Amino acid sequence: MRRCTLEEVARFSGGRLIRGDPSLSVDRLHTDTRTLLAGDCFVALQGDRFDGHAFVPQVKGRGAVAALVSHGLDPADLPGDLGLVEVPDTLEALQRFAANYRQLLSVRTIGVTGSSGKTSTKELIASVLRVRFKTKATEGNLNNHIGVPLTLIRLDEDDEYGVVEMGMNHPGELAPLVKMTAPEIGVISSIGPAHIEFFSDQAAIAAEKAELIAALPPEGLAVLNADDEWSRRVANRTHARVVWVGDHPDSSWRAQDLQIAADGLSFLLRHNGSAATVRLPVMNRVMAANALLAAAVGRECGLTMDEIARGLEAVRLPGARMQVLNAHGSQAASGPWIINDSYNANPDSMKAALTALGEFPGAIRRLAVLGSMGELGRHAAELHREVGEFAARRGLEFLIAVGPHAEACAKGAMEAGLSRNRIVAALDAEEAAVALKPLLREGDAVLVKGSHFMGLERLVNVITGKDAS
C-alpha cells in the first residue's frame, strides 16, 4: 500500500478523525491483530461471532499507530498516542477506502469470477503477466467483501497490474466488488450451479456473474469461454470488446493436441496463426481452458506467444487442487496415487475432476472419495445423485460417498450400474479413511474431492502418512 496520512485514511474511508496528528504516516490498513506491523492502522471489523473493537486497546503494543473504529471506545482507555478514525460502519469504511485508494493508482485491474476455476484462472493470469510486468494478485481465495478491499489495498504505486478474484454466493454481492475494483478487463471462467441454494435458478447465477462484464468500460475487454453455455448467453451484457476461447468456432484461442500425464498436461496453444507448446503442472484438462483465458489476457497486455507460454508453465497453484500424491508415503511410480482436490467442490468441478480421474495415465483401477457439496439448497439431492451417476459412468472400481448427501450420491451411482458392494456411504472424513485403507492396491488412482466443510484433507493426510494417527 502507498503510505497515507491519517487525514487521508479518514477522508478516503468517509470517517472523522477524532484523535491523532492528521499528518501521521500510515503504512497500511490491516484487520488481523495477529499479523499487525509497525505503522499499521487497525480496522476493527465486526462479525456475528467477533468484534474487533475488543482488541483496540492492545493494538498499539503490536505496532499499530491508529485504529478505524465505529463504536464503544472511550479514548481515555486507549494509549494516548493511538490515532482514531471514527466511521458509522468499519466494513463499509474499509471498502470505501479501498475504492478511493484504487483510484489513486495508475495500475490496470483485471477482475476474475466464475462458478469453477476462478482461483486457478487468477493464478494463471498473474503468472503470465509477471513475465514482464510488476503484478499483484488476490492471495489464496480472499475474494469476498473483505478480501477484495484488502487485495486492492495491497497494491502499490509501481504495480502495473492487479488481478482481483471476485466471489459471491448471494444475489447482489458481485456488483459492489466490481465497482470498487474498477477493472478494465473482466474474465469469467465458467457459470454453473454453485451456490444455487441462494438463487432462484441458474439464470439468476449467470446474471450475477455478468455484473463483472457489464461494468467494463467500452474500451475494455471481456474474456469468456465459448464452450460455456451460460457465458455465451450473458455476453450481450457487456459494452466492451469480447474475446472468446475454447473449441467453439467463435474462439480465437484454442488448445490442440492435448496430452495428459500424471505430472501435468501439455497442449499446443494457438491464436490467429501463431502457436506455442505449453506444459502445465496439473493433469486436469479443464485447466487448458483456464490457461486460454490467461493467454488472451496476456496478449491484450502486449505479451508475445513465447512470453505467454513461459508464464503459463511457471504457474504454481494453491495446494489441494488436483495435486497428485503417493499413498502410504510411497515413492513408487506405480502408485497407489491420491489425486487431492479436497479444497472445494461444486457439481461442475466434481464432473471435471472425475473426467480427469478417468484419464489418469497408468492407473489399473480408479476409485473416488466424493464429499458432499454445500450451498445447493433444494437442488442438493438431485445434484448429488447426478454426480454419483456421472462417477459410475467413469469406470470406477469403488466409490466412497461422504457426508450428509452420501446416500443421494450412492443412489445415482447404483442407478448408473455401479454395484452396491462397490459403494460405501461414510459419515465423515475419518470414517471414509477407514473404508479406503483396505481397498488400496498398487496401480490405483484415487480422487478425493468435496466441499471445504467436509474436511477431506484429513483423509488425504491419513492415507499419505502425514497424520501419525
Coordinates of C-alpha atoms in Angstrom, one line a residue:
M1 CA 0.0 0.0 0.0
R2 CA 1.1 3.5 -0.7
R3 CA 1.8 5.3 2.5
C4 CA -1.1 7.6 3.5
T5 CA -1.6 10.2 6.2
L6 CA -4.1 9.7 8.9
E7 CA -6.2 12.5 7.4
E8 CA -6.3 10.6 4.1
V9 CA -7.4 7.5 6.0
A10 CA -10.3 9.5 7.4
R11 CA -11.2 11.1 4.2
F12 CA -10.9 8.0 1.9
S13 CA -13.0 5.9 4.4
G14 CA -15.7 8.6 4.9
G15 CA -14.8 8.9 8.6
R16 CA -14.0 11.5 11.2
L17 CA -10.5 12.0 12.7
I18 CA -11.3 12.2 16.4
R19 CA -7.7 11.8 17.7
G20 CA -4.2 12.0 16.4
D21 CA -2.0 14.1 14.1
P22 CA -3.6 14.4 10.7
S23 CA -0.1 14.1 9.1
L24 CA 0.7 10.9 10.9
S25 CA 2.0 8.3 8.4
V26 CA 0.1 5.1 8.0
D27 CA 1.7 2.2 6.1
R28 CA -1.3 0.1 5.6
L29 CA -4.8 -0.8 6.8
H30 CA -5.0 -4.2 8.4
T31 CA -7.7 -6.3 10.0
D32 CA -5.9 -9.0 11.9
T33 CA -4.2 -8.2 15.2
R34 CA -2.1 -11.4 15.0
T35 CA -0.2 -10.0 11.9
L36 CA -0.1 -6.3 12.7
L37 CA 3.1 -4.5 11.7
A38 CA 4.6 -1.2 12.8
G39 CA 2.9 1.7 11.1
D40 CA -0.5 -0.1 10.6
C41 CA -3.9 1.3 11.1
F42 CA -6.1 -1.5 12.6
V43 CA -9.6 -1.8 11.2
A44 CA -12.0 -3.1 13.9
L45 CA -14.3 -5.3 11.9
Q46 CA -17.4 -6.8 13.5
G47 CA -18.9 -10.2 12.7
D48 CA -21.6 -12.4 14.1
R49 CA -19.1 -14.1 16.4
F50 CA -16.4 -11.4 16.9
D51 CA -15.9 -7.7 17.4
G52 CA -12.5 -6.2 16.6
H53 CA -13.2 -3.3 18.9
A54 CA -12.3 -5.6 21.8
F55 CA -8.7 -5.7 20.6
V56 CA -8.2 -2.0 20.0
P57 CA -6.6 -1.3 23.4
Q58 CA -3.9 -3.8 22.6
V59 CA -3.0 -2.8 19.0
K60 CA -0.6 0.0 19.9
G61 CA 1.6 -2.6 21.7
R62 CA 1.7 -4.6 18.5
G63 CA 2.9 -1.7 16.3
A64 CA -0.3 0.0 15.1
V65 CA -0.3 3.8 15.0
A66 CA -4.0 4.2 14.6
A67 CA -7.4 2.4 14.6
L68 CA -10.5 2.7 12.5
V69 CA -13.5 2.2 14.8
S70 CA -17.2 2.6 14.9
H71 CA -18.4 2.4 18.5
G72 CA -18.0 1.7 22.2
L73 CA -14.5 3.1 22.9
D74 CA -13.5 5.6 25.4
P75 CA -10.3 7.4 24.2
A76 CA -9.3 7.6 27.9
D77 CA -9.0 3.8 27.9
L78 CA -6.6 3.8 24.9
P79 CA -2.9 4.7 24.6
G80 CA -2.6 8.4 24.3
D81 CA -0.7 8.4 21.0
L82 CA -3.0 6.0 19.2
G83 CA -4.8 7.8 16.3
L84 CA -8.5 7.2 16.0
V85 CA -10.8 7.5 13.0
E86 CA -14.5 7.0 13.6
V87 CA -16.9 5.7 11.0
P88 CA -20.5 4.5 11.0
D89 CA -19.5 1.0 9.8
T90 CA -16.0 -0.3 9.7
L91 CA -16.5 -2.8 6.9
E92 CA -18.2 -0.2 4.7
A93 CA -15.3 2.2 5.6
L94 CA -12.7 -0.4 4.6
Q95 CA -14.5 -0.9 1.2
R96 CA -14.8 2.8 0.7
F97 CA -11.2 3.4 1.5
A98 CA -10.2 0.6 -1.0
A99 CA -12.2 2.1 -3.8
N100 CA -10.8 5.6 -3.3
Y101 CA -7.3 4.2 -2.9
R102 CA -7.5 2.2 -6.1
Q103 CA -8.4 5.5 -8.0
L104 CA -5.1 7.0 -6.8
L105 CA -3.1 4.4 -8.7
S106 CA -2.3 4.0 -12.4
V107 CA -2.5 0.2 -12.1
R108 CA -4.7 -1.7 -14.5
T109 CA -7.0 -4.1 -12.8
I110 CA -8.3 -7.4 -14.1
G111 CA -11.4 -8.9 -12.5
V112 CA -11.9 -12.7 -12.4
T113 CA -15.0 -14.5 -11.4
G114 CA -16.7 -17.9 -12.2
S115 CA -18.5 -20.8 -10.6
S116 CA -15.5 -23.0 -11.0
G117 CA -11.8 -22.4 -11.8
K118 CA -11.6 -18.7 -10.8
T119 CA -8.7 -19.2 -8.4
S120 CA -6.7 -21.2 -10.9
T121 CA -7.5 -18.7 -13.7
K122 CA -6.4 -15.8 -11.5
E123 CA -3.1 -17.6 -10.7
L124 CA -2.5 -18.3 -14.4
I125 CA -3.2 -14.7 -15.4
A126 CA -0.9 -13.4 -12.7
S127 CA 1.9 -15.8 -13.7
V128 CA 1.6 -14.8 -17.3
L129 CA 1.7 -11.0 -16.6
R130 CA 4.7 -11.4 -14.2
V131 CA 6.8 -12.5 -17.1
R132 CA 7.1 -8.8 -18.0
F133 CA 5.1 -6.6 -15.5
K134 CA 5.0 -5.9 -11.8
T135 CA 1.8 -7.7 -10.8
K136 CA -0.1 -8.4 -7.6
A137 CA -3.0 -10.8 -7.3
T138 CA -5.5 -11.9 -4.7
E139 CA -3.8 -14.1 -2.2
G140 CA -5.3 -17.5 -2.0
N141 CA -9.1 -17.1 -2.5
L142 CA -9.6 -13.9 -0.5
N143 CA -12.3 -13.0 -2.9
N144 CA -15.2 -11.7 -0.8
H145 CA -16.4 -8.4 0.6
I146 CA -13.4 -8.3 3.0
G147 CA -10.8 -10.0 0.8
V148 CA -11.3 -7.8 -2.3
P149 CA -10.7 -4.5 -0.5
L150 CA -7.7 -6.0 1.3
T151 CA -6.3 -7.0 -2.1
L152 CA -6.8 -3.5 -3.5
I153 CA -5.0 -2.0 -0.5
R154 CA -2.0 -4.3 -1.1
L155 CA -1.4 -2.6 -4.5
D156 CA 1.5 -0.1 -4.7
E157 CA 2.2 2.9 -6.9
D158 CA 4.7 0.9 -9.0
D159 CA 2.4 -2.0 -9.6
E160 CA 1.4 -2.3 -13.3
Y161 CA -1.4 -4.9 -13.0
G162 CA -3.7 -6.1 -10.2
V163 CA -5.5 -9.4 -10.7
V164 CA -8.5 -9.5 -8.5
E165 CA -10.6 -12.6 -7.8
M166 CA -14.3 -11.9 -7.0
G167 CA -16.6 -14.5 -5.5
M168 CA -20.2 -14.4 -4.4
N169 CA -22.8 -16.7 -3.0
H170 CA -25.8 -14.4 -2.7
P171 CA -27.6 -12.0 -5.2
G172 CA -26.2 -8.5 -5.2
E173 CA -22.7 -9.4 -3.8
L174 CA -20.7 -9.1 -7.0
A175 CA -21.5 -5.6 -8.2
P176 CA -20.0 -3.8 -5.2
L177 CA -16.8 -5.7 -5.6
V178 CA -16.6 -4.8 -9.3
K179 CA -17.3 -1.1 -8.5
M180 CA -14.5 -0.8 -6.0
T181 CA -12.1 -2.7 -8.3
A182 CA -12.9 -0.8 -11.5
P183 CA -11.5 -3.4 -13.8
E184 CA -10.5 -2.7 -17.4
I185 CA -10.5 -6.5 -18.2
G186 CA -13.1 -9.0 -17.0
V187 CA -12.7 -12.7 -17.1
I188 CA -15.5 -15.3 -16.4
S189 CA -14.1 -18.8 -16.0
S190 CA -17.4 -20.6 -16.0
I191 CA -21.0 -20.3 -14.9
G192 CA -22.6 -23.3 -13.2
P193 CA -25.0 -24.2 -10.3
A194 CA -22.6 -23.4 -7.4
H195 CA -24.4 -21.6 -4.6
I196 CA -27.7 -22.2 -6.2
E197 CA -29.3 -22.5 -2.8
F198 CA -29.4 -18.7 -2.6
F199 CA -30.6 -18.1 -6.2
S200 CA -33.9 -18.9 -8.0
D201 CA -32.2 -20.8 -10.8
Q202 CA -29.0 -20.9 -12.9
A203 CA -30.1 -18.0 -15.0
A204 CA -30.0 -15.8 -11.8
I205 CA -26.5 -17.1 -11.1
A206 CA -25.5 -16.1 -14.7
A207 CA -27.0 -12.7 -14.3
E208 CA -25.0 -12.2 -11.1
K209 CA -21.7 -13.3 -12.7
A210 CA -22.4 -11.0 -15.7
E211 CA -22.2 -8.0 -13.4
L212 CA -18.4 -8.1 -13.9
I213 CA -18.5 -7.7 -17.7
A214 CA -21.5 -5.3 -17.6
A215 CA -19.4 -2.8 -15.7
L216 CA -16.4 -2.9 -18.1
P217 CA -15.8 0.4 -20.0
P218 CA -16.4 0.3 -23.7
E219 CA -12.7 0.4 -24.4
G220 CA -12.3 -2.6 -22.0
L221 CA -12.1 -6.3 -22.7
A222 CA -14.2 -9.3 -21.7
V223 CA -12.6 -12.7 -21.9
L224 CA -15.1 -15.6 -22.0
N225 CA -15.1 -19.4 -22.5
A226 CA -17.1 -20.0 -25.7
D227 CA -17.7 -23.6 -24.6
D228 CA -19.6 -22.5 -21.6
E229 CA -23.3 -22.1 -22.5
W230 CA -24.2 -19.5 -19.9
S231 CA -21.2 -17.4 -20.7
R232 CA -22.4 -17.2 -24.2
R233 CA -25.9 -16.3 -23.0
V234 CA -24.8 -13.3 -20.9
A235 CA -22.1 -11.9 -23.3
N236 CA -24.5 -9.3 -24.6
R237 CA -24.4 -7.7 -21.1
T238 CA -21.1 -6.0 -21.9
H239 CA -20.2 -2.9 -23.9
A240 CA -16.6 -4.0 -24.0
R241 CA -14.9 -6.0 -26.8
V242 CA -15.3 -9.8 -26.3
V243 CA -12.5 -12.4 -26.9
W244 CA -13.6 -16.0 -26.9
V245 CA -11.5 -19.0 -26.0
G246 CA -12.2 -22.8 -26.4
D247 CA -13.2 -25.3 -29.0
H248 CA -16.2 -23.3 -30.3
P249 CA -16.0 -21.9 -33.8
D250 CA -16.1 -18.4 -32.5
S251 CA -13.0 -18.9 -30.4
S252 CA -9.7 -17.2 -31.4
W253 CA -7.7 -19.0 -28.7
R254 CA -7.5 -22.8 -28.8
A255 CA -5.7 -25.7 -27.1
Q256 CA -4.9 -28.5 -29.5
D257 CA -3.1 -31.9 -29.3
L258 CA -3.8 -32.1 -25.6
Q259 CA -1.7 -34.8 -23.8
I260 CA -2.3 -35.9 -20.2
A261 CA 0.4 -37.3 -17.9
A262 CA 0.5 -37.9 -14.1
D263 CA 2.6 -34.9 -13.6
G264 CA 0.8 -32.5 -15.9
L265 CA -0.8 -31.8 -19.3
S266 CA 0.6 -30.4 -22.5
F267 CA -1.0 -28.8 -25.5
L268 CA -0.4 -26.6 -28.5
L269 CA -1.6 -23.0 -27.8
R270 CA -3.0 -21.5 -31.0
H271 CA -4.0 -17.9 -31.8
N272 CA -4.5 -16.3 -35.2
G273 CA -1.9 -18.4 -36.9
S274 CA 0.6 -18.3 -34.1
A275 CA 1.4 -21.3 -31.9
A276 CA 3.4 -22.3 -28.8
T277 CA 3.8 -25.5 -26.9
V278 CA 2.6 -25.3 -23.2
R279 CA 3.1 -27.8 -20.4
L280 CA 1.1 -27.2 -17.2
P281 CA 1.9 -28.8 -13.8
V282 CA -1.6 -30.2 -13.4
M283 CA -3.4 -33.1 -15.0
N284 CA -6.9 -31.8 -15.2
R285 CA -7.9 -31.0 -18.8
V286 CA -10.2 -28.2 -17.7
M287 CA -7.0 -26.3 -16.8
A288 CA -6.4 -25.9 -20.5
A289 CA -9.5 -23.8 -20.8
N290 CA -8.4 -21.6 -17.8
A291 CA -4.9 -21.3 -19.5
L292 CA -6.6 -20.0 -22.7
L293 CA -8.3 -17.3 -20.7
A294 CA -5.0 -16.2 -19.2
A295 CA -3.3 -16.3 -22.6
A296 CA -5.9 -14.0 -24.0
V297 CA -5.4 -11.5 -21.2
G298 CA -1.6 -11.7 -21.7
R299 CA -1.9 -10.9 -25.4
E300 CA -4.2 -8.0 -24.6
C301 CA -1.5 -6.7 -22.3
G302 CA 1.2 -6.9 -25.1
L303 CA 2.9 -10.2 -24.3
T304 CA 4.3 -12.4 -27.1
M305 CA 3.2 -16.1 -27.5
D306 CA 6.6 -17.2 -26.1
E307 CA 6.2 -15.0 -23.1
I308 CA 2.6 -16.3 -22.5
A309 CA 3.8 -19.9 -22.7
R310 CA 6.6 -19.2 -20.2
G311 CA 4.2 -17.6 -17.8
L312 CA 1.7 -20.4 -18.0
E313 CA 4.3 -23.0 -17.4
A314 CA 5.6 -21.1 -14.3
V315 CA 2.3 -21.1 -12.5
R316 CA 2.2 -22.6 -9.0
L317 CA -1.3 -23.4 -8.0
P318 CA -2.5 -23.4 -4.3
G319 CA -2.5 -26.9 -2.7
A320 CA -5.3 -29.4 -2.7
R321 CA -6.2 -28.7 -6.3
M322 CA -5.7 -31.8 -8.4
Q323 CA -2.4 -32.5 -6.5
V324 CA -1.1 -36.0 -7.3
L325 CA 0.4 -37.7 -4.2
N326 CA 1.6 -41.3 -3.4
A327 CA -0.4 -43.2 -0.8
H328 CA 1.3 -44.6 2.3
G329 CA 4.2 -42.2 1.7
S330 CA 5.3 -44.5 -1.2
Q331 CA 7.7 -43.2 -3.8
A332 CA 6.8 -45.9 -6.3
A333 CA 5.9 -44.7 -9.7
S334 CA 3.2 -47.4 -9.8
G335 CA 1.1 -45.8 -7.1
P336 CA -1.3 -46.0 -5.5
W337 CA -1.9 -42.4 -6.3
I338 CA -4.1 -39.9 -4.4
I339 CA -5.4 -37.1 -6.5
N340 CA -6.0 -34.5 -3.8
D341 CA -8.7 -32.0 -4.9
S342 CA -10.2 -31.6 -1.4
Y343 CA -10.2 -27.8 -1.2
N344 CA -13.7 -27.3 -2.5
A345 CA -16.4 -28.7 -4.9
N346 CA -19.5 -27.9 -6.9
P347 CA -21.3 -30.0 -9.4
D348 CA -19.3 -28.8 -12.4
S349 CA -15.9 -29.1 -10.7
M350 CA -16.9 -32.6 -9.5
K351 CA -17.6 -33.8 -13.0
A352 CA -14.3 -32.2 -14.3
A353 CA -12.3 -33.9 -11.6
L354 CA -14.0 -37.2 -12.3
T355 CA -13.2 -36.8 -16.0
A356 CA -9.6 -36.2 -15.1
L357 CA -9.6 -39.4 -12.9
G358 CA -10.9 -41.3 -15.9
E359 CA -7.9 -40.0 -18.0
F360 CA -5.3 -40.6 -15.3
P361 CA -2.5 -42.4 -17.2
G362 CA -1.1 -45.7 -15.9
A363 CA -4.0 -46.4 -13.4
I364 CA -5.1 -50.0 -13.2
R365 CA -8.1 -49.2 -11.1
R366 CA -9.9 -45.9 -10.4
L367 CA -11.6 -45.1 -7.1
A368 CA -13.3 -41.9 -5.9
V369 CA -13.9 -40.4 -2.4
L370 CA -16.6 -37.7 -3.0
G371 CA -17.6 -35.4 -0.2
S372 CA -20.9 -33.6 -0.1
M373 CA -21.3 -30.2 -1.8
G374 CA -22.6 -27.2 0.1
E375 CA -25.0 -24.4 -0.7
L376 CA -27.2 -26.3 -3.2
G377 CA -30.4 -25.9 -1.2
R378 CA -33.5 -27.7 -2.6
H379 CA -31.4 -29.0 -5.5
A380 CA -28.9 -30.8 -3.3
A381 CA -30.3 -34.3 -3.5
E382 CA -30.8 -34.2 -7.3
L383 CA -27.3 -32.7 -8.0
H384 CA -25.6 -35.2 -5.7
R385 CA -27.5 -38.0 -7.5
E386 CA -26.3 -36.7 -10.8
V387 CA -22.7 -36.6 -9.6
G388 CA -23.0 -40.2 -8.4
E389 CA -24.4 -41.2 -11.8
F390 CA -21.6 -39.4 -13.6
A391 CA -19.0 -41.0 -11.4
A392 CA -20.3 -44.5 -12.0
R393 CA -20.0 -43.9 -15.8
R394 CA -16.3 -43.1 -15.5
G395 CA -15.5 -46.8 -14.9
L396 CA -14.9 -46.6 -11.1
E397 CA -13.9 -49.7 -9.2
F398 CA -15.1 -48.2 -5.9
L399 CA -17.0 -45.1 -4.8
I400 CA -16.9 -43.8 -1.2
A401 CA -19.5 -41.1 -0.8
V402 CA -19.1 -38.9 2.3
G403 CA -21.3 -36.5 4.3
P404 CA -24.9 -35.6 4.6
H405 CA -25.7 -36.3 0.9
A406 CA -23.8 -39.5 0.6
E407 CA -26.9 -41.6 0.1
A408 CA -28.1 -39.5 -2.8
C409 CA -24.7 -39.8 -4.4
A410 CA -24.6 -43.5 -3.9
K411 CA -28.1 -43.9 -5.3
G412 CA -27.1 -42.1 -8.5
A413 CA -24.1 -44.4 -8.8
M414 CA -26.2 -47.5 -8.4
E415 CA -28.8 -46.3 -10.9
A416 CA -25.9 -45.9 -13.4
G417 CA -24.8 -49.5 -12.9
L418 CA -22.2 -49.5 -10.1
S419 CA -23.0 -52.4 -7.8
R420 CA -23.9 -51.7 -4.1
N421 CA -21.0 -53.8 -2.9
R422 CA -18.6 -51.3 -4.5
I423 CA -20.1 -48.3 -2.9
V424 CA -19.6 -47.0 0.7
A425 CA -21.6 -44.2 2.3
A426 CA -19.5 -42.7 5.1
L427 CA -20.4 -40.1 7.7
D428 CA -17.2 -38.1 7.7
A429 CA -13.5 -38.0 6.6
E430 CA -12.3 -40.3 9.3
E431 CA -14.9 -43.0 8.5
A432 CA -14.1 -42.7 4.8
A433 CA -10.4 -43.1 5.5
V434 CA -11.1 -46.3 7.4
A435 CA -13.1 -47.6 4.5
L436 CA -10.5 -46.6 1.9
K437 CA -7.3 -48.0 3.5
P438 CA -8.0 -51.7 3.0
L439 CA -9.2 -51.1 -0.6
L440 CA -5.9 -49.6 -1.9
R441 CA -3.7 -51.5 -4.2
E442 CA -0.6 -50.8 -6.3
G443 CA -1.8 -49.2 -9.6
D444 CA -4.8 -47.5 -8.0
A445 CA -5.7 -43.8 -8.7
V446 CA -8.0 -42.3 -6.1
L447 CA -9.7 -38.9 -6.5
V448 CA -10.5 -37.1 -3.2
K449 CA -12.9 -34.2 -3.7
G450 CA -15.6 -32.4 -1.7
S451 CA -16.7 -29.1 -0.3
H452 CA -14.3 -27.4 2.2
F453 CA -16.7 -28.1 5.1
M454 CA -16.2 -31.9 4.6
G455 CA -12.5 -31.6 5.7
L456 CA -11.4 -34.3 3.3
E457 CA -7.8 -33.1 3.6
R458 CA -7.8 -35.1 6.9
L459 CA -8.4 -38.3 4.9
V460 CA -5.5 -37.3 2.5
N461 CA -3.2 -36.8 5.4
V462 CA -4.0 -40.2 6.9
I463 CA -3.7 -42.1 3.7
T464 CA -0.4 -40.3 2.7
G465 CA 1.1 -40.8 6.1
K466 CA 1.2 -37.1 7.1
D467 CA -1.1 -37.9 10.1
A468 CA 0.6 -40.1 12.7
S469 CA -2.8 -41.4 13.7

